[in-house]
Coordinates of C-alpha atoms in Angstrom, one line a residue:
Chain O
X1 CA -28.0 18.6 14.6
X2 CA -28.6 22.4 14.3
X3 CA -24.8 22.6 13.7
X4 CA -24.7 22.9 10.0
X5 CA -28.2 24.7 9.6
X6 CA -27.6 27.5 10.9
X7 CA -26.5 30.5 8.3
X8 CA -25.7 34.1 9.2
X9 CA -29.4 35.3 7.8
X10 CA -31.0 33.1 10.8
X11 CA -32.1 34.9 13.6
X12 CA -34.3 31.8 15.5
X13 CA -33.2 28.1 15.9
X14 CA -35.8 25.7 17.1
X15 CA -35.1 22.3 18.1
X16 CA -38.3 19.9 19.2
X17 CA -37.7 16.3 20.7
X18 CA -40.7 13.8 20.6
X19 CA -39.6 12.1 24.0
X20 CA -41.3 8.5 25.2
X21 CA -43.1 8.9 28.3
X22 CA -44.1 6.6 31.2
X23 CA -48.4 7.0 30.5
X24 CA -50.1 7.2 27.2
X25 CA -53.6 7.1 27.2
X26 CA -53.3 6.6 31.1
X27 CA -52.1 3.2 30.9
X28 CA -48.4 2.6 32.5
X29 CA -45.8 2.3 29.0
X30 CA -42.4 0.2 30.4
X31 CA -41.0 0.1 26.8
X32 CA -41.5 1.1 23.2
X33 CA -40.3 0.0 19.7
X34 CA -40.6 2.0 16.7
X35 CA -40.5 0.0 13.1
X36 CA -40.5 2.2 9.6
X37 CA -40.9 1.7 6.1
X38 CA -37.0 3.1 6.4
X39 CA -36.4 4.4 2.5
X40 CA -39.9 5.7 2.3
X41 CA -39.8 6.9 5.8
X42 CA -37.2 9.2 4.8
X43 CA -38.3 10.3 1.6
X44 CA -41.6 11.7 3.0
X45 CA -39.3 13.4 5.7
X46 CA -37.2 14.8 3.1
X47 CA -40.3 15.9 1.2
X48 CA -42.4 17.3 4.5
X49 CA -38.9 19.5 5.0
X50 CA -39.1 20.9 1.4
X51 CA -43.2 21.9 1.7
X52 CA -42.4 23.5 5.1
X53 CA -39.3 25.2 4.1
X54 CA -41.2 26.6 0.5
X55 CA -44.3 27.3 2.7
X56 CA -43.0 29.4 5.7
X57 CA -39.8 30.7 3.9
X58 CA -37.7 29.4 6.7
X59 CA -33.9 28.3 6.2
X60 CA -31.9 24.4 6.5
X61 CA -34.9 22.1 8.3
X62 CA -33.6 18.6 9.4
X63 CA -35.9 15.7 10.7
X64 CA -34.6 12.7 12.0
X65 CA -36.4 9.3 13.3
X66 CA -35.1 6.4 15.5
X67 CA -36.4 3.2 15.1
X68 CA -35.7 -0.3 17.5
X69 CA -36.0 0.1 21.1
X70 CA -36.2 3.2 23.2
X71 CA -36.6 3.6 26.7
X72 CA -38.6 6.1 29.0
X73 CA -37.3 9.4 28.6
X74 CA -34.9 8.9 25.2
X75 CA -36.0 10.7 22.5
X76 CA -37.5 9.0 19.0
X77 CA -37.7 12.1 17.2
X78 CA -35.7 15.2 16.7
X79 CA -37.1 18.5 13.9
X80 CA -34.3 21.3 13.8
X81 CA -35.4 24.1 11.9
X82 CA -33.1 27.6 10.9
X83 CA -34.9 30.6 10.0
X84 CA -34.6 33.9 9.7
X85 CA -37.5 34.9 11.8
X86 CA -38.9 33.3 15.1
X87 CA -42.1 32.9 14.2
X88 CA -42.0 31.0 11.0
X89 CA -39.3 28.8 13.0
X90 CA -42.3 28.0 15.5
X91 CA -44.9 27.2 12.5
X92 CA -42.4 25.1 10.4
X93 CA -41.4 22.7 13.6
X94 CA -45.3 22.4 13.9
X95 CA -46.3 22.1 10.4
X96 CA -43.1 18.9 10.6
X97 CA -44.2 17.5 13.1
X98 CA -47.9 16.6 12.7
X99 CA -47.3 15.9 9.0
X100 CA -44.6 13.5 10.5
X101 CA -47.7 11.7 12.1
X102 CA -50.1 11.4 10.0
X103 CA -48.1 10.4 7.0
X104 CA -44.3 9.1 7.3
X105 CA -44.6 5.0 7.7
X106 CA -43.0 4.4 11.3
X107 CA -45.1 2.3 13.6
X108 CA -44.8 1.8 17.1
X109 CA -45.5 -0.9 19.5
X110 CA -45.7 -0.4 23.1
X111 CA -44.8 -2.4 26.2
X112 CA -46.8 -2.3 29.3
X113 CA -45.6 -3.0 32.8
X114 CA -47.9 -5.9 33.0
X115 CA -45.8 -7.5 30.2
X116 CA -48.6 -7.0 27.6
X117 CA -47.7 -5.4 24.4
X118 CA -49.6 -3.7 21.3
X119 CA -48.8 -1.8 18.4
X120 CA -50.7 1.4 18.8
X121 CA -53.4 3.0 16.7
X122 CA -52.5 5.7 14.6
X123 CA -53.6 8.0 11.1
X124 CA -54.4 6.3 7.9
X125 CA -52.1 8.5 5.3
X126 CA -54.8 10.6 3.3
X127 CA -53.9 9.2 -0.7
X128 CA -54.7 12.0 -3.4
X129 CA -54.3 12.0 -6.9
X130 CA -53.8 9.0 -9.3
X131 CA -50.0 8.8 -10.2
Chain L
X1 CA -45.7 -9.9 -13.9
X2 CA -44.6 -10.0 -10.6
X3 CA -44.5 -7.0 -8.1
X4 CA -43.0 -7.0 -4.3
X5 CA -45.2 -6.7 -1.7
X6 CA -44.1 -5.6 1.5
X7 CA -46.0 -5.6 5.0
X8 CA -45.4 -3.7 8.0
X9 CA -46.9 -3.4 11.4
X10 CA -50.0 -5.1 11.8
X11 CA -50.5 -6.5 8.2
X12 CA -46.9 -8.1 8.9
X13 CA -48.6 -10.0 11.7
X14 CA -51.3 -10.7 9.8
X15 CA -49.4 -12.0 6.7
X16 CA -47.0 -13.9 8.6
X17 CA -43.7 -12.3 6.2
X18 CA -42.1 -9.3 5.9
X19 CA -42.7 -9.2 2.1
X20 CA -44.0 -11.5 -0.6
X21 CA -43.9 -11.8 -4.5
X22 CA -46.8 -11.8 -6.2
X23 CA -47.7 -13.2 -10.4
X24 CA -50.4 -10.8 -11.8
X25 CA -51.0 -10.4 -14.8
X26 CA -50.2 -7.7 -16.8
X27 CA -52.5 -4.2 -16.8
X28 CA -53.2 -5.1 -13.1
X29 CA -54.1 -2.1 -10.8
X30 CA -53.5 -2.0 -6.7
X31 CA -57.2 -3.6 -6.3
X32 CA -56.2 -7.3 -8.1
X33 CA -53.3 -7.0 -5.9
X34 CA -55.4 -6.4 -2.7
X35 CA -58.2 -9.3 -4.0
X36 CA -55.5 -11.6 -5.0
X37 CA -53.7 -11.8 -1.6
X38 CA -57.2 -11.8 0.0
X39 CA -58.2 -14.8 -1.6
X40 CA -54.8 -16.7 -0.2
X41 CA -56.8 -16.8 3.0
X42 CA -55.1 -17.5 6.2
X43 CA -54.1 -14.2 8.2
X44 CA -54.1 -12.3 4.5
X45 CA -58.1 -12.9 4.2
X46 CA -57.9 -10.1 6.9
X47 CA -56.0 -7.5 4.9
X48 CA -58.8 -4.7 4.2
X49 CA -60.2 -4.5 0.9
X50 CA -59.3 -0.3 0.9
X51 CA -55.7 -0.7 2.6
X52 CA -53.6 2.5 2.0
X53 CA -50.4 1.3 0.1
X54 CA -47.4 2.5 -1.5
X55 CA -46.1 2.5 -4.9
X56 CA -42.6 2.4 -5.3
X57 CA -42.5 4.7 -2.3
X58 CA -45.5 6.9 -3.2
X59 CA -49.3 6.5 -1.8
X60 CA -51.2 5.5 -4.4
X61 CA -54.5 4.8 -5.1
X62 CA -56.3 1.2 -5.6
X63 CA -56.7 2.2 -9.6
X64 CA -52.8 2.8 -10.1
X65 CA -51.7 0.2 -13.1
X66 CA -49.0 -1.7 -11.7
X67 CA -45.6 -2.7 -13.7
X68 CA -43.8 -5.7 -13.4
X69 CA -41.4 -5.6 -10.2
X70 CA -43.0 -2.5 -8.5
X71 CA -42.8 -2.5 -4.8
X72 CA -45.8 -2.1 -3.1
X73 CA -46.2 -1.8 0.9
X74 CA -48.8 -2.1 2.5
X75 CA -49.3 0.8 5.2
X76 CA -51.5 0.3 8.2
X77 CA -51.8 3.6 10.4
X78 CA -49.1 5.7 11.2
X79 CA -47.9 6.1 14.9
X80 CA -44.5 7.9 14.7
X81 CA -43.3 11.0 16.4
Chain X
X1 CA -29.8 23.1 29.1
X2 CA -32.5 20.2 28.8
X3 CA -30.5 17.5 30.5
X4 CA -31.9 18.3 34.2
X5 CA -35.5 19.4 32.4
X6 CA -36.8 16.3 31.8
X7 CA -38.8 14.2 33.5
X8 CA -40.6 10.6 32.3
X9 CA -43.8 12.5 32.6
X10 CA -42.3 14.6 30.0
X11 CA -43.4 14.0 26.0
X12 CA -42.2 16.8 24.8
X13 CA -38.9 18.8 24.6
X14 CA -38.7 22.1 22.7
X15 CA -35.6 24.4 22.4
X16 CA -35.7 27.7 21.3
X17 CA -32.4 30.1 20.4
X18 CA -32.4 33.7 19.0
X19 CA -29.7 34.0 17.3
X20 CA -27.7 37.6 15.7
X21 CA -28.9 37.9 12.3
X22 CA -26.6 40.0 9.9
X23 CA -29.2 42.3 8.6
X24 CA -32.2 43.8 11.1
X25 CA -34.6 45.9 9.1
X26 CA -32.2 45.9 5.9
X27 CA -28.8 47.0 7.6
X28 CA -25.9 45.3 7.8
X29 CA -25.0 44.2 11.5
X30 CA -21.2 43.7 12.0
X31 CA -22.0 42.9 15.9
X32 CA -24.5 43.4 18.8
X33 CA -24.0 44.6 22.6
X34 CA -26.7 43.5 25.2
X35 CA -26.5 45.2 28.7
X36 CA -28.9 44.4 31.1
X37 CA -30.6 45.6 34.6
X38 CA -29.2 42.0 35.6
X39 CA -31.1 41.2 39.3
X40 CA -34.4 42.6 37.8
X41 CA -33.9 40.5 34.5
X42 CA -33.3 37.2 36.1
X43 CA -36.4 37.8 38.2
X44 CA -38.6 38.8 35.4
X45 CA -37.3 35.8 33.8
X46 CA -38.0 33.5 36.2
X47 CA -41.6 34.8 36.8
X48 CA -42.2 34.3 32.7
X49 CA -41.3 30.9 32.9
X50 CA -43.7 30.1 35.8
X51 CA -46.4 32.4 33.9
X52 CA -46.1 29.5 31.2
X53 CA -45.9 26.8 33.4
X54 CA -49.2 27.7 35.5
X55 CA -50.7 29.0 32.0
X56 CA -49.8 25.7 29.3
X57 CA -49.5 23.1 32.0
X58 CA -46.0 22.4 31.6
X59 CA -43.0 20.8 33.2
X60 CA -39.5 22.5 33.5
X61 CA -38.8 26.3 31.8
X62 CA -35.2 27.3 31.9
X63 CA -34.5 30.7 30.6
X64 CA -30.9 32.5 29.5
X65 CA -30.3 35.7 27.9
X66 CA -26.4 36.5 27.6
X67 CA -24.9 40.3 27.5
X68 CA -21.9 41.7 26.2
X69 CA -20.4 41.4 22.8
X70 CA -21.9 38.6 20.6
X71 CA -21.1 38.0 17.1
X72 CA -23.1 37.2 14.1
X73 CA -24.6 33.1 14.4
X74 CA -24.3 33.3 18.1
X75 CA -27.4 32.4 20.5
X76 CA -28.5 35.6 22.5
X77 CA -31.1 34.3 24.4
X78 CA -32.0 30.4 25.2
X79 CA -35.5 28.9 26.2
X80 CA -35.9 25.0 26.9
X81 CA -39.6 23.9 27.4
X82 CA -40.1 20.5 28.8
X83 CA -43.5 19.0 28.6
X84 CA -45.9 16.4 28.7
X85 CA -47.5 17.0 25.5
X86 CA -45.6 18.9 22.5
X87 CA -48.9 21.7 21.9
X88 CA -48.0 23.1 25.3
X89 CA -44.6 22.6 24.9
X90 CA -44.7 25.0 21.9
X91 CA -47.2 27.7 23.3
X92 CA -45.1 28.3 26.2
X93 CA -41.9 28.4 24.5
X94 CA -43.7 31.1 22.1
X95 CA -45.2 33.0 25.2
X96 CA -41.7 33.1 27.1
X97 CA -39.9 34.5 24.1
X98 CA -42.7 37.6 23.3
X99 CA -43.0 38.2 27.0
X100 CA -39.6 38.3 27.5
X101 CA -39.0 40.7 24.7
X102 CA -41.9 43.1 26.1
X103 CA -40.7 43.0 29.3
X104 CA -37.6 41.5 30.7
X105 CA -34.4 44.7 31.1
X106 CA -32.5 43.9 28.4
X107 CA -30.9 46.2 26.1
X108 CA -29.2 45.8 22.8
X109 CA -26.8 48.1 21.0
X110 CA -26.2 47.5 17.0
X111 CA -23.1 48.2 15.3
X112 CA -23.0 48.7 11.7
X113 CA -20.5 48.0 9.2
X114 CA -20.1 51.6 8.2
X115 CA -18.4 51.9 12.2
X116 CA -22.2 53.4 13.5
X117 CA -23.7 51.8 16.4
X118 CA -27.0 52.8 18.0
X119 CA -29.1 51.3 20.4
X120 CA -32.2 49.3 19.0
X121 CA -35.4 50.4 19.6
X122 CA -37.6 48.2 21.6
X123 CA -40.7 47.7 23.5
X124 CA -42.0 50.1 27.2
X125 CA -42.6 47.6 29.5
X126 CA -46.5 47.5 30.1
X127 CA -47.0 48.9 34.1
X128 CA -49.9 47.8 35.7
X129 CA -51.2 48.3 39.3
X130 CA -49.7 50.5 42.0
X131 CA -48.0 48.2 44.8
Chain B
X1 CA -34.8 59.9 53.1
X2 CA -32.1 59.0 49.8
X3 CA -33.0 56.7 47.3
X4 CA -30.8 54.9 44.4
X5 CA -31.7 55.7 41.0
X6 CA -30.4 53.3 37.9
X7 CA -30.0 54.5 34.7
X8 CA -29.5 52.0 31.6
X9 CA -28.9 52.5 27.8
X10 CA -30.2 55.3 26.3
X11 CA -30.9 57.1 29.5
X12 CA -27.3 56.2 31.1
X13 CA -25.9 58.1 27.8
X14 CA -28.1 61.1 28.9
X15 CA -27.8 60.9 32.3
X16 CA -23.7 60.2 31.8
X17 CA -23.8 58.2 35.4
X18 CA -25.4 54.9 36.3
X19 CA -26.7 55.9 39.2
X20 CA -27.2 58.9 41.4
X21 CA -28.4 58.7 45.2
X22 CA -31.0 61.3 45.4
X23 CA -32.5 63.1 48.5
X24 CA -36.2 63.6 48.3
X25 CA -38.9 64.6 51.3
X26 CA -40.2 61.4 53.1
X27 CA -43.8 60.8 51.0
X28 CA -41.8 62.0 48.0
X29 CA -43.5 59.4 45.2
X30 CA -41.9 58.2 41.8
X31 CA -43.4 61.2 39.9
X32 CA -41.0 63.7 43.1
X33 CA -38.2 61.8 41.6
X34 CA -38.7 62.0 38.7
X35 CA -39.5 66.1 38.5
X36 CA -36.2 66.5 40.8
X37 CA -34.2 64.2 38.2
X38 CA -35.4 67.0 35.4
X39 CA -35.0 70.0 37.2
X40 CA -31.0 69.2 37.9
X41 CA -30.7 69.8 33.9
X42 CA -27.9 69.1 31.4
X43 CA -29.0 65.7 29.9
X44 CA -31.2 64.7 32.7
X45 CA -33.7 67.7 31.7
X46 CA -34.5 65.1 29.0
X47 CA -35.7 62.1 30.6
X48 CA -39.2 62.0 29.8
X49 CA -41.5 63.2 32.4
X50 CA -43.5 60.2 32.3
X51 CA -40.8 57.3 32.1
X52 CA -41.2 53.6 32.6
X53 CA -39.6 52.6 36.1
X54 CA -39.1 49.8 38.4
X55 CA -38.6 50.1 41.9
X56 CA -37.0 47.7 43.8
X57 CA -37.6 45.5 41.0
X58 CA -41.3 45.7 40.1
X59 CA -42.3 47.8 37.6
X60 CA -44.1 50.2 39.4
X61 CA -46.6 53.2 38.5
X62 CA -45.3 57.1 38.7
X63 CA -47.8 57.4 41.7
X64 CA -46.0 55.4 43.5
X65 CA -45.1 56.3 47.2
X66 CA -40.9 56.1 48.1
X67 CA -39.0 54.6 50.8
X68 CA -35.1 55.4 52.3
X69 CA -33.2 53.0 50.3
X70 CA -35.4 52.3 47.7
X71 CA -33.9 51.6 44.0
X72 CA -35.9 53.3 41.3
X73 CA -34.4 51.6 37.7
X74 CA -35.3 54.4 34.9
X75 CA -36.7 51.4 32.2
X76 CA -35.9 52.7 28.5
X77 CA -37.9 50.4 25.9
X78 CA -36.3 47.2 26.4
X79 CA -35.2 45.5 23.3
X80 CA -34.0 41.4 24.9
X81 CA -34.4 38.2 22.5

């Protein structure tokens, strides 16, 4: 994924994994499915990449998403980010990643070990100016 | 006209389809939308009367004009990452 | 580098490289030499990565730094964070990588496309108490 | 009593060795070394009288006190990442 990011003016690479984990919230998670609002999804992935590569001057970011089913300890999100200096790389995988959950339109419902199962609460988008 | 609308998440569960088409008529904004699917009752008489949606891919707000065959989804909170 | 990190108590999963830039402070770099006090490196290492743990509530920190000859795009120094929630996971990636720059024996010679090399300035190692 | 010294990067160009056993009286403390390193001349004279060191490992404060077979690392500012 960082593969084709990196150019020879990059100094830091900085890859962050949003991994599903056994607890959230304290209660026992067996399974989770993500659904998305796939071409949308993307385009506000797309567009978080450009305003955090514009904002922190960094290099090549890339964002990606799974949707379906994942299991305990599989990964449902991957930010790579180039960049000439290490600290910008830090703030640009952070500024990605909570813009990634309050606004891009993935959902997620999670399975408990008790067979129960519920889509979990999340951010309303924030909608701005009149188009 | 007619416009798309699409439903995800929990407003899919509540609407019962992943998307339906909807006859306005023309000039209509996002709100007509949102009251006319309302008043269909059934799971739909629970959509909120301020959902957040999307226009052709872009939040908009409940005063945007729609055109005929727009896509509009309708985007409960977000939980990804 | 992650694979044996992980753990399904784990959210979180954070890479970082540095990586041999072509230009430091304007001049051209044509390629890089790190030497290292090697036994003392790998310990301070080691106690940076259970600084972080004990100080961001972490899981797993695995620390590399290479030496000899590197070339231009290649990683110099690796830190994976593993973690149950992604704040942490970035604070202690970010701690690791300043401490181990401030402290850890590592040395790094420059050469220059004009045929010059010259060993980079750097950081004195903070010494605290008497032992 | 002999300890090790290490010398690396810059000081290992002006020491031209990377590493020299030393002889010092027993109680003889980092700073003994140190003075006994400058005094031998050529480029050892310049070493800086108060350098950073680590001895067996531990960074360690020019007051410190010495042991046979200790290994004093002479720390030039350290430049990893």
């Amino acid at each position: 994924m960082l593969g084709g990011a990196l150019t020879p003016a990059d100094g830091a690479a900085l890859l962050f994994w949003g991994v599903v984990r056994e607890q959230n919230d304290g209660r026992a998670v067996s399974q989770l499915e993500y659904s998305a609002y796939g071409p949308m999804a993307q385009r506000e992935m797309l567009r978080i990449a450009d305003e955090a590569r514009a904002r922190f001057g960094t290099g090549a970011i890339h964002v990606v998403h799974r949707v379906g089913r994942l299991e305990i300890g599989e990964a449902s999100v991957a930010i790579a980010v180039a960049s000439p200096h290490r600290g910008e790389a830090y703030e640009a995988s952070r500024y990605v990643i909570e813009q990634l959950k309050q606004r891009v339109p993935v959902w997620k419902r999670e399975g408990y070990l008790d067979g129960h199962a519920e889509w979990v609460p999340g951010f309303a988008p924030a909608v701005e100016a009149a188009r | 006209m007619i416009v798309r609308s699409l439903f995800f998440a929990t407003y899919r569960d509540m609407a019962g389809h992943d998307e339906l088409a909807v006859e306005l008529p023309s000039g209509a904004r996002v709100a007509d939308l949102v009251g006319s699917l309302r008043a269909r009752g059934g799971g739909l008489a629970r959509l909120p009367d301020s959902p957040v949606v999307a226009v052709n891919m872009d939040y908009a707000p409940l005063a945007t004009e729609l055109a005929d065959g727009d896509e509009v989804a309708f985007i409960p909170p977000v939980a990804g990452g």
